[in-house]
Amino acid sequence: MAILEILEYPDPRLREVARPVGEVTEEIRSLVESMAETMYDAPGVGLAATQVGISQRIFIIDIAGEDEPSDLKVFINPELFDADGVQVYKEGCLSFPGATEDIKRAERIKVRALDLQGTAFEFEADGLMAVALQHENDHLNGILMIDKLNAFQRRKMGRKLAKARSEDATTS
Ligand code: NI
């Protein structure tokens, strides 16, 4: 296991469309372990392989609260379908440190994917889990939360990111 480097906007690798995983091998399982360690260390509720520079269709999500036991979910070659309803949630992203914005997404969605054993599974999600699924799935298609913002929100986020970068430069 290892903590991986998380790419930050505007790294061009975040814009790549990830390739499907051919077979769920030991190498994939080991990558997922490192992704989980990286996500918990950050900390974040989701991480896509694209964000650690691996262009393969894999993401992980754990929306358990701080006082709850961890509940890691792994999605390999995920497909989202049957989106329904609308919700607005204040999202953050490990590739946009320090920035959060209200983003409109489907309230409910279904997903089918492979697990770490290569077995197909399917379930329906709503609320935060549905947000996380849509956010992480976007990463696999090179789509970022900034693409979902209106012009006003985008300018605001640009200023926040510039501020976070200049603070980084002065503290490190
Ligand atoms: Ni993200």
XYZ file of N, CA and C and ligand atoms in Angstrom:
517
model
N 0.843 -1.201 0.000
C 0.000 0.000 0.000
C 0.873 1.244 0.000
N 0.335 2.267 -0.552
C 1.090 3.520 -0.599
C 0.114 4.673 -0.716
N 0.522 5.806 -0.198
C -0.259 7.021 -0.416
C 0.142 7.560 -1.788
N -0.846 7.758 -2.630
C -0.581 8.203 -4.003
C -0.726 9.714 -4.093
N -0.081 10.288 -5.092
C -0.215 11.733 -5.309
C -1.566 12.014 -5.968
N -2.315 12.953 -5.411
C -3.608 13.327 -5.997
C -3.391 14.508 -6.942
N -3.769 14.325 -8.201
C -3.620 15.398 -9.187
C -4.606 16.514 -8.874
N -4.146 17.733 -9.048
C -5.016 18.879 -8.801
C -5.273 19.642 -10.096
N -6.501 20.191 -10.172
C -6.878 21.050 -11.281
C -5.845 22.167 -11.397
N -5.378 22.554 -12.582
C -5.803 22.123 -13.922
C -4.889 21.064 -14.565
N -4.438 20.085 -13.817
C -3.597 19.039 -14.410
C -4.336 18.401 -15.600
N -3.718 18.382 -16.797
C -4.429 17.873 -17.985
C -4.804 16.403 -17.892
N -4.116 15.637 -17.033
C -4.451 14.211 -16.903
C -5.845 14.010 -16.315
N -6.361 15.040 -15.616
C -7.727 14.951 -15.071
C -8.780 14.968 -16.179
N -8.361 15.339 -17.398
C -9.300 15.431 -18.527
C -9.346 14.161 -19.367
N -8.529 13.167 -19.010
C -8.508 11.936 -19.803
C -9.773 11.109 -19.570
N -10.223 10.443 -20.629
C -11.320 9.488 -20.500
C -10.687 8.126 -20.198
N -11.052 7.551 -19.048
C -10.387 6.338 -18.578
C -10.811 5.106 -19.369
N -9.888 4.155 -19.493
C -10.151 2.891 -20.206
C -10.822 1.883 -19.271
N -11.684 1.018 -19.821
C -12.251 -0.051 -18.996
C -11.147 -0.993 -18.485
N -11.378 -1.568 -17.327
C -10.480 -2.575 -16.769
C -10.775 -3.893 -17.476
N -9.739 -4.544 -18.016
C -9.923 -5.795 -18.751
C -10.238 -6.940 -17.811
N -9.458 -7.046 -16.735
C -9.632 -8.146 -15.785
C -9.245 -7.634 -14.410
N -9.991 -8.061 -13.392
C -9.700 -7.612 -12.029
C -8.593 -8.504 -11.454
N -7.369 -8.016 -11.570
C -6.183 -8.788 -11.178
C -5.707 -8.369 -9.787
N -4.675 -9.056 -9.321
C -4.016 -8.712 -8.050
C -3.499 -7.275 -8.106
N -3.013 -6.881 -9.292
C -2.496 -5.522 -9.476
C -3.596 -4.475 -9.262
N -4.786 -4.773 -9.778
C -5.929 -3.860 -9.593
C -6.303 -3.796 -8.113
N -6.329 -4.963 -7.446
C -6.688 -4.969 -6.019
C -5.686 -4.163 -5.212
N -4.416 -4.269 -5.577
C -3.392 -3.519 -4.859
C -3.511 -2.010 -5.131
N -3.855 -1.649 -6.377
C -4.105 -0.238 -6.695
C -5.262 0.296 -5.849
N -6.339 -0.494 -5.746
C -7.513 -0.059 -4.978
C -7.146 0.130 -3.501
N -6.301 -0.749 -2.963
C -5.854 -0.584 -1.568
C -5.123 0.735 -1.380
N -4.262 1.047 -2.328
C -3.517 2.312 -2.231
C -4.448 3.508 -2.407
N -5.438 3.363 -3.300
C -6.413 4.448 -3.477
C -7.177 4.680 -2.174
N -7.558 3.579 -1.500
C -8.311 3.714 -0.243
C -7.446 4.397 0.810
N -6.201 3.991 0.910
C -5.307 4.616 1.888
C -5.175 6.115 1.584
N -5.077 6.442 0.305
C -4.935 7.845 -0.120
C -6.189 8.643 0.207
N -7.358 8.037 -0.057
C -8.626 8.734 0.204
C -8.815 8.984 1.700
N -8.543 7.963 2.537
C -8.741 8.132 3.984
C -7.731 9.125 4.555
N -6.538 9.157 3.978
C -5.496 10.062 4.458
C -5.836 11.516 4.141
N -6.554 11.729 3.018
C -6.747 13.111 2.517
C -7.429 14.066 3.516
N -8.576 13.808 4.138
C -9.508 12.719 3.867
C -10.570 13.158 2.874
N -11.177 12.150 2.194
C -12.254 12.442 1.252
C -13.267 11.317 1.288
N -14.427 11.528 0.641
C -15.473 10.500 0.613
C -15.454 9.709 -0.689
N -14.622 10.140 -1.645
C -14.542 9.420 -2.906
C -13.234 9.722 -3.606
N -12.802 8.778 -4.433
C -11.574 8.991 -5.207
C -11.651 8.137 -6.466
N -11.358 8.766 -7.607
C -11.332 8.038 -8.879
C -9.881 7.797 -9.285
N -9.637 6.678 -9.974
C -8.272 6.345 -10.398
C -7.665 7.477 -11.227
N -8.505 8.139 -12.022
C -8.050 9.274 -12.825
C -7.333 10.322 -11.964
N -7.815 10.500 -10.725
C -7.243 11.531 -9.851
C -5.845 11.170 -9.337
N -5.465 9.905 -9.456
C -4.099 9.531 -9.069
C -3.282 9.154 -10.310
N -3.732 9.641 -11.469
C -2.960 9.490 -12.703
C -3.067 8.122 -13.346
N -4.065 7.322 -12.929
C -4.271 5.991 -13.516
C -5.545 6.054 -14.351
N -5.382 5.913 -15.676
C -6.521 6.116 -16.565
C -7.310 4.822 -16.765
N -7.880 4.308 -15.677
C -8.695 3.093 -15.729
C -10.007 3.356 -14.998
N -11.063 2.624 -15.422
C -12.400 2.934 -14.896
C -12.617 2.280 -13.534
N -12.121 2.963 -12.517
C -12.221 2.500 -11.128
C -12.468 3.712 -10.241
N -13.438 3.620 -9.327
C -13.492 4.605 -8.251
C -13.937 3.955 -6.962
N -13.662 4.647 -5.861
C -14.041 4.149 -4.539
C -14.825 5.245 -3.821
N -15.720 4.834 -2.937
C -16.546 5.772 -2.171
C -16.689 5.225 -0.748
N -16.600 6.120 0.226
C -16.950 5.765 1.604
C -17.603 6.993 2.226
N -18.936 6.932 2.365
C -19.649 8.102 2.889
C -19.972 7.942 4.376
N -19.381 6.933 5.032
C -19.640 6.748 6.469
C -19.200 7.991 7.235
N -19.975 8.381 8.256
C -19.632 9.538 9.077
C -18.422 9.232 9.955
N -17.881 10.285 10.579
C -16.669 10.142 11.397
C -16.832 9.139 12.535
N -18.072 9.048 13.089
C -18.282 8.166 14.242
C -18.736 6.768 13.834
N -18.854 6.536 12.527
C -19.329 5.237 12.051
C -18.147 4.409 11.553
N -18.298 3.066 11.560
C -17.231 2.236 10.981
C -17.102 2.518 9.481
N -15.910 2.367 8.946
C -15.714 2.669 7.525
C -16.531 1.687 6.679
N -16.935 2.142 5.501
C -17.803 1.354 4.632
C -17.347 1.585 3.192
N -16.216 0.968 2.864
C -15.607 1.206 1.549
C -16.367 0.469 0.451
N -16.721 1.217 -0.588
C -17.351 0.603 -1.748
C -16.443 0.819 -2.965
N -16.241 -0.259 -3.704
C -15.332 -0.234 -4.852
C -16.138 -0.472 -6.120
N -15.912 0.357 -7.119
C -16.662 0.267 -8.380
C -15.662 0.155 -9.529
N -15.692 -0.979 -10.209
C -14.814 -1.201 -11.357
C -15.693 -1.287 -12.601
N -15.308 -0.567 -13.654
C -16.133 -0.455 -14.876
C -17.581 -0.074 -14.557
N -17.799 0.959 -13.749
C -19.164 1.321 -13.358
C -19.972 1.875 -14.520
N -21.267 1.604 -14.473
C -22.219 2.214 -15.415
C -23.381 2.746 -14.601
N -23.696 4.025 -14.784
C -24.833 4.628 -14.093
C -26.036 4.610 -15.032
N -27.223 4.382 -14.459
C -28.432 4.390 -15.291
C -29.645 4.727 -14.432
N -30.779 4.956 -15.119
C -32.045 5.282 -14.439
C -31.936 6.469 -13.486
N -31.277 7.545 -13.921
C -31.211 8.755 -13.099
C -32.606 9.337 -12.961
N -32.897 9.866 -11.755
C -34.257 10.342 -11.500
C -34.224 11.458 -10.446
N -35.045 12.489 -10.640
C -35.161 13.556 -9.648
C -33.979 14.513 -9.681
N -34.027 15.506 -8.790
C -32.993 16.549 -8.750
C -32.634 16.827 -7.294
N -31.361 17.013 -7.030
C -30.921 17.480 -5.712
C -29.744 18.423 -5.908
N -29.565 19.298 -4.926
C -28.418 20.208 -4.937
C -27.611 19.918 -3.677
N -26.329 19.691 -3.850
C -25.473 19.336 -2.715
C -24.182 20.147 -2.804
N -23.688 20.587 -1.666
C -22.433 21.357 -1.659
C -21.268 20.381 -1.765
N -20.682 20.298 -2.959
C -19.659 19.294 -3.221
C -18.254 19.862 -3.073
N -17.363 18.974 -2.693
C -15.944 19.284 -2.718
C -15.267 18.221 -3.560
N -13.970 18.383 -3.796
C -13.236 17.423 -4.624
C -11.769 17.494 -4.228
N -11.142 16.340 -4.056
C -9.735 16.335 -3.639
C -8.829 16.974 -4.699
N -9.324 17.110 -5.925
C -8.531 17.774 -6.969
C -8.758 19.288 -6.990
N -9.677 19.764 -6.107
C -9.920 21.213 -5.949
C -9.834 21.561 -4.466
N -8.621 21.460 -3.886
C -8.535 21.601 -2.435
C -9.080 22.944 -1.946
N -9.911 22.861 -0.928
C -10.417 24.078 -0.294
C -11.655 24.673 -0.939
N -12.106 24.126 -2.070
C -13.249 24.717 -2.769
C -14.479 23.821 -2.614
N -15.639 24.426 -2.320
C -16.911 23.689 -2.319
C -17.948 24.549 -3.038
N -18.838 23.900 -3.770
C -19.891 24.634 -4.466
C -21.149 23.781 -4.540
N -22.303 24.468 -4.592
C -23.577 23.787 -4.804
C -23.638 23.266 -6.235
N -23.928 21.988 -6.377
C -24.029 21.396 -7.713
C -25.319 20.591 -7.794
N -25.989 20.738 -8.935
C -27.273 20.074 -9.158
C -27.033 18.729 -9.852
N -27.593 17.680 -9.273
C -27.462 16.340 -9.868
C -28.756 15.564 -9.652
N -28.781 14.334 -10.208
C -29.951 13.476 -10.000
C -30.057 13.087 -8.525
N -31.294 12.959 -8.038
C -31.538 12.581 -6.635
C -31.334 11.073 -6.431
N -31.704 10.301 -7.442
C -31.575 8.844 -7.353
C -30.904 8.338 -8.617
N -30.099 7.291 -8.460
C -29.457 6.708 -9.634
C -29.142 5.251 -9.347
N -29.084 4.460 -10.400
C -28.667 3.062 -10.239
C -27.264 2.910 -10.819
N -26.537 1.963 -10.275
C -25.190 1.700 -10.761
C -25.005 0.190 -10.893
N -24.301 -0.190 -11.966
C -23.824 -1.572 -12.022
C -22.320 -1.507 -12.250
N -21.611 -2.429 -11.614
C -20.141 -2.400 -11.664
C -19.618 -3.774 -11.279
N -18.281 -3.911 -11.306
C -17.627 -5.121 -10.809
C -17.017 -4.804 -9.455
N -16.996 -5.813 -8.573
C -16.328 -5.631 -7.288
C -14.883 -6.138 -7.385
N -14.197 -6.203 -6.244
C -12.771 -6.576 -6.244
C -12.528 -8.030 -6.647
N -13.609 -8.837 -6.635
C -13.465 -10.224 -7.087
C -13.834 -10.351 -8.573
N -14.202 -9.232 -9.184
C -14.597 -9.272 -10.592
C -16.047 -9.683 -10.778
N -16.820 -9.697 -9.681
C -18.231 -10.086 -9.732
C -19.104 -8.858 -9.955
N -20.066 -8.984 -10.850
C -20.966 -7.868 -11.143
C -21.963 -7.671 -10.009
N -22.255 -6.414 -9.695
C -23.295 -6.109 -8.713
C -24.038 -4.872 -9.186
N -25.159 -4.616 -8.560
C -26.013 -3.507 -8.969
C -26.728 -2.984 -7.741
N -26.861 -1.676 -7.584
C -27.757 -1.170 -6.542
C -28.245 0.221 -6.886
N -29.215 0.670 -6.082
C -29.805 1.979 -6.297
C -29.373 2.877 -5.150
N -29.030 4.121 -5.458
C -28.560 5.041 -4.423
C -29.362 6.322 -4.478
N -29.460 6.994 -3.316
C -30.024 8.339 -3.309
C -29.177 9.218 -2.393
N -29.566 10.489 -2.268
C -28.857 11.395 -1.365
C -27.371 11.484 -1.679
N -26.559 11.525 -0.604
C -25.109 11.726 -0.752
C -24.454 10.620 -1.584
N -24.924 9.375 -1.419
C -24.339 8.279 -2.198
C -24.567 8.506 -3.691
N -25.747 9.001 -4.052
C -26.036 9.282 -5.461
C -25.158 10.420 -5.980
N -24.933 11.425 -5.141
C -24.045 12.538 -5.517
C -22.631 12.001 -5.774
N -22.146 11.193 -4.823
C -20.775 10.683 -4.921
C -20.602 9.822 -6.177
N -21.597 8.980 -6.466
C -21.515 8.130 -7.662
C -21.403 8.986 -8.922
N -22.213 10.030 -9.007
C -22.199 10.871 -10.211
C -20.906 11.675 -10.298
N -20.434 12.177 -9.157
C -19.194 12.955 -9.128
C -17.997 12.089 -9.559
N -17.889 10.889 -8.967
C -16.738 10.025 -9.274
C -16.824 9.488 -10.700
N -18.038 9.159 -11.146
C -18.186 8.656 -12.508
C -17.778 9.732 -13.523
N -18.095 10.992 -13.217
C -17.658 12.099 -14.078
C -16.139 12.099 -14.232
N -15.414 11.864 -13.121
C -13.942 11.856 -13.199
C -13.454 10.873 -14.264
N -14.119 9.711 -14.366
C -13.671 8.698 -15.327
C -13.884 9.157 -16.766
N -14.741 10.178 -16.944
C -14.977 10.733 -18.276
C -14.284 12.071 -18.474
N -13.381 12.415 -17.560
C -12.634 13.671 -17.690
C -13.468 14.905 -17.371
N -14.603 14.701 -16.692
C -15.486 15.823 -16.345
C -15.243 16.209 -14.891
N -15.101 17.504 -14.646
C -14.762 17.994 -13.305
C -15.885 18.858 -12.755
N -15.909 19.020 -11.417
C -17.020 19.774 -10.818
C -17.087 21.198 -11.349
N -15.950 21.762 -11.748
C -15.948 23.135 -12.257
C -16.784 23.248 -13.537
N -16.897 22.133 -14.271
C -17.701 22.121 -15.501
C -19.194 22.251 -15.214
N -19.585 21.971 -13.956
C -21.006 21.951 -13.590
C -21.454 23.294 -13.037
N -20.543 24.251 -12.913
C -20.863 25.518 -12.248
C -21.355 26.562 -13.237
N -22.110 27.517 -12.718
C -22.459 28.666 -13.551
C -21.284 29.656 -13.541
N -21.356 30.687 -14.371
C -20.219 31.599 -14.548
C -19.832 32.267 -13.228
N -20.830 32.617 -12.434
C -20.560 33.278 -11.149
C -19.801 32.339 -10.205
N -20.314 31.104 -10.090
C -19.664 30.125 -9.208
C -18.244 29.813 -9.684
N -18.069 29.807 -11.005
C -16.757 29.464 -11.567
C -15.724 30.537 -11.220
N -16.134 31.812 -11.308
C -15.204 32.899 -10.939
C -14.850 32.824 -9.463
N -15.890 32.519 -8.652
C -15.676 32.409 -7.209
C -14.678 31.272 -6.914
N -14.854 30.145 -7.580
C -13.962 29.017 -7.352
C -12.550 29.339 -7.832
N -12.436 30.056 -8.943
C -11.120 30.453 -9.450
C -10.363 31.275 -8.402
N -11.082 32.194 -7.756
C -10.443 33.027 -6.726
C -10.021 32.187 -5.523
N -10.910 31.242 -5.122
C -10.601 30.383 -3.966
C -9.367 29.531 -4.232
N -9.294 28.984 -5.451
C -8.161 28.113 -5.784
C -6.874 28.919 -5.818
N -6.944 30.135 -6.356
C -5.754 30.991 -6.425
C -5.289 31.318 -5.007
N -6.253 31.574 -4.111
C -5.925 31.904 -2.725
C -5.276 30.694 -2.041
N -5.869 29.496 -2.245
C -5.319 28.279 -1.631
C -3.901 28.032 -2.122
N -3.666 28.294 -3.426
C -2.326 28.061 -3.969
C -1.311 29.038 -3.374
N -1.717 30.318 -3.204
C -0.744 31.287 -2.687
C -0.476 31.008 -1.204
N -1.489 30.503 -0.458
C -1.265 30.134 0.943
C -0.316 28.947 1.037
N -0.505 27.974 0.122
C 0.404 26.834 0.046
C 1.828 27.291 -0.153
N 1.981 28.252 -1.062
C 3.333 28.704 -1.424
C 4.010 29.381 -0.230
N 3.204 30.040 0.614
C 3.834 30.746 1.724
C 4.072 29.831 2.926
N 3.297 28.724 3.042
C 3.482 27.873 4.215
C 4.435 26.715 3.960
N 4.711 26.399 2.678
C 5.612 25.251 2.458
C 6.915 25.673 1.804
Ni -13.606 14.799 -7.311
